[in-house]
mmCIF file of C-alpha atoms in Angstrom:
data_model
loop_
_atom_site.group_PDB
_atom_site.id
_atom_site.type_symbol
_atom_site.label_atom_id
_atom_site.label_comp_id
_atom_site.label_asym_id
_atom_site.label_seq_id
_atom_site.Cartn_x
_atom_site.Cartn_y
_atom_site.Cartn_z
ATOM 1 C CA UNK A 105 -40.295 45.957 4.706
ATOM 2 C CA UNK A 106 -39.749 45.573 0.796
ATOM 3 C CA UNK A 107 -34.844 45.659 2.060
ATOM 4 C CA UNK A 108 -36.206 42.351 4.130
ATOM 5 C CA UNK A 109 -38.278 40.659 2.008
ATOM 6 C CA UNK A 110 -35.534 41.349 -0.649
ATOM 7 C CA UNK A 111 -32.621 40.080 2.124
ATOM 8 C CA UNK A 112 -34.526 37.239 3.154
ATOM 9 C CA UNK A 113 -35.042 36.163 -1.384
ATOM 10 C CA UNK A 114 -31.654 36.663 -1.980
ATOM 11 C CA UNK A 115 -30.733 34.559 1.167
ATOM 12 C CA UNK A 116 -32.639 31.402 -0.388
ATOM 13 C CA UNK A 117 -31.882 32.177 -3.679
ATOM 14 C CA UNK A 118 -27.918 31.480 -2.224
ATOM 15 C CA UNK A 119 -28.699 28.720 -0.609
ATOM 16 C CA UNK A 120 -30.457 27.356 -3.415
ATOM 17 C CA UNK A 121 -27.098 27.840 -5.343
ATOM 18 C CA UNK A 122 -25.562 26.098 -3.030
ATOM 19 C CA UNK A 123 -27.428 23.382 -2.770
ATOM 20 C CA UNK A 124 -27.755 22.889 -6.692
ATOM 21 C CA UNK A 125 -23.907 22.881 -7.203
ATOM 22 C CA UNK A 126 -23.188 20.341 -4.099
ATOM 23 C CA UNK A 127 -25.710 18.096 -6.744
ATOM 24 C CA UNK A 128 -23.654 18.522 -9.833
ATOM 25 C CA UNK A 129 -21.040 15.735 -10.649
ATOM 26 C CA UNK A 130 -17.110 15.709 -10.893
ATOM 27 C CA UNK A 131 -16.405 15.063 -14.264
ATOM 28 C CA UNK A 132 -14.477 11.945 -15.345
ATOM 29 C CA UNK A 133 -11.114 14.250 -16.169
ATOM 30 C CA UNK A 134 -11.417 15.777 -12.872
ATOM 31 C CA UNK A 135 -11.417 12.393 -10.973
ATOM 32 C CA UNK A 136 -8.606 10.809 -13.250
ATOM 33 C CA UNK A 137 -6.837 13.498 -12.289
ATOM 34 C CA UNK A 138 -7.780 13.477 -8.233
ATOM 35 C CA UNK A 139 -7.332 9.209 -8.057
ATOM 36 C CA UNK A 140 -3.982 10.002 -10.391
ATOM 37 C CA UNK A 141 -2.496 12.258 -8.043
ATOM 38 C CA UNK A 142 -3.589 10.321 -4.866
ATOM 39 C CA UNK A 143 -2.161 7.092 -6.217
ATOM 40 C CA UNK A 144 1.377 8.470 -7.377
ATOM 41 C CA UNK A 145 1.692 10.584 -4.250
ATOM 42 C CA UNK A 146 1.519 7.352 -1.832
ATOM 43 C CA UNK A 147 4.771 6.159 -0.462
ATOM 44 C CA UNK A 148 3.462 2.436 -0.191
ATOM 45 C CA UNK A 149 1.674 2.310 -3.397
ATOM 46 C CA UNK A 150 3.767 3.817 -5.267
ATOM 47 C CA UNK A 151 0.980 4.247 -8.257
ATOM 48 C CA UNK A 152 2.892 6.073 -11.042
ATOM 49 C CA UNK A 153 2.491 3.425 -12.819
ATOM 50 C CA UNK A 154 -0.714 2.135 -12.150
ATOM 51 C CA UNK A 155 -3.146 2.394 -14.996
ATOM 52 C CA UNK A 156 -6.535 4.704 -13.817
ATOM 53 C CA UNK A 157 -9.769 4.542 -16.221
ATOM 54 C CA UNK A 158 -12.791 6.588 -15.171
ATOM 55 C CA UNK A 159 -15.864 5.886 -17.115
ATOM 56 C CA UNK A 160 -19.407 8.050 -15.217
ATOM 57 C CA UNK A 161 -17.850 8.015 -11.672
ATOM 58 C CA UNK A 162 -16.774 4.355 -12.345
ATOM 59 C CA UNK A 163 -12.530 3.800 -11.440
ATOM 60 C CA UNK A 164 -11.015 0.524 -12.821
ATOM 61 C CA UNK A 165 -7.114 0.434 -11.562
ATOM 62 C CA UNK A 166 -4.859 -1.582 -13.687
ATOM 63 C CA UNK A 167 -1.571 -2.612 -13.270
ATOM 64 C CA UNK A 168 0.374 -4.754 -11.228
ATOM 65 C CA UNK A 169 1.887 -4.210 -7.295
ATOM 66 C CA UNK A 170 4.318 -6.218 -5.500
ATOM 67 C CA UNK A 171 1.932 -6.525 -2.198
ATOM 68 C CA UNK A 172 -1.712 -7.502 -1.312
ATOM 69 C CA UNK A 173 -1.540 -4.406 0.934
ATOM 70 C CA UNK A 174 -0.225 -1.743 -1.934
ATOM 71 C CA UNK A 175 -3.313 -3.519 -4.200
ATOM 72 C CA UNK A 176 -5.817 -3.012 -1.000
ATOM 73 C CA UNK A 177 -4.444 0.561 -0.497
ATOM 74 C CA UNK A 178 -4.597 1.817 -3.995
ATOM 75 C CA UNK A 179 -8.288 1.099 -4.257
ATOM 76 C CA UNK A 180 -9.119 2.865 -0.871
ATOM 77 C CA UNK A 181 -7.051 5.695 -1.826
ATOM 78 C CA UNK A 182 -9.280 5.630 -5.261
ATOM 79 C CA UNK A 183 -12.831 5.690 -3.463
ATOM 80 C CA UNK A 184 -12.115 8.257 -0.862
ATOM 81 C CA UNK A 185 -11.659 10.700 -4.309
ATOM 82 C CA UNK A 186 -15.193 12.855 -3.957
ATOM 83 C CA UNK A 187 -16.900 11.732 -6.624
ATOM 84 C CA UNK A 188 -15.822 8.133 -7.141
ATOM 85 C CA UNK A 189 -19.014 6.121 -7.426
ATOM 86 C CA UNK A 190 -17.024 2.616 -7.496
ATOM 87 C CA UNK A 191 -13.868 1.359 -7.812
ATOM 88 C CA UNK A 192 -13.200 -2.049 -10.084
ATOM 89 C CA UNK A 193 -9.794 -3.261 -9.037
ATOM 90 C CA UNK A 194 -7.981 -5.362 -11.315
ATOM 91 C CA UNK A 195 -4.449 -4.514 -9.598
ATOM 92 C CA UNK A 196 -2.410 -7.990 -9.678
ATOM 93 C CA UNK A 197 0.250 -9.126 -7.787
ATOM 94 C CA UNK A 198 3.811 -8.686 -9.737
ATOM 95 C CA UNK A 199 5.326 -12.572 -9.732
ATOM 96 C CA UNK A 200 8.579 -13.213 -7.266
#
């Protein structure tokens, strides 16, 4: 009686774990690093040189692009990042 009632405590004392850290936030270095990564690995965006600030969740994208599509794709790329709360686009269009 006491090995089940002890089985069945821890058992909801992992799931509270889980739970609790599926609550906790990505940290703004982590997600610089994620929307960084995602951006510069893109063969139509080419982002390497994009500019990525991450302020509480919060991605602005800076920088210019040659296409509407490239700008439209980097900030999808940016908000499917877990984490990413919002993503400001200021991504302009590089003059012909």
């Amino acid at each position: 009686m006491i090995s089940k009632l002890f089985a069945a405590l821890l058992a909801l004392c992992l799931l509270a774990s889980l739970v609790l850290a599926a609550d906790k936030s990505v940290s703004d270095d982590t997600l610089y690093d994620q929307v960084r990564i995602k951006l510069a690995g893109d063969a139509e965006v080419k982002g390497g040189a994009l500019k990525v600030d991450v302020k509480q969740g919060v991605v602005t994208l800076e920088g210019a692009v040659e296409t509407q599509r490239q700008k439209d794709k980097a900030a999808r790329l940016a908000k499917k990042v877990k984490g990413v709360k919002q993503v400001v686009n200021n991504l302009v269009l590089k003059e012909k």
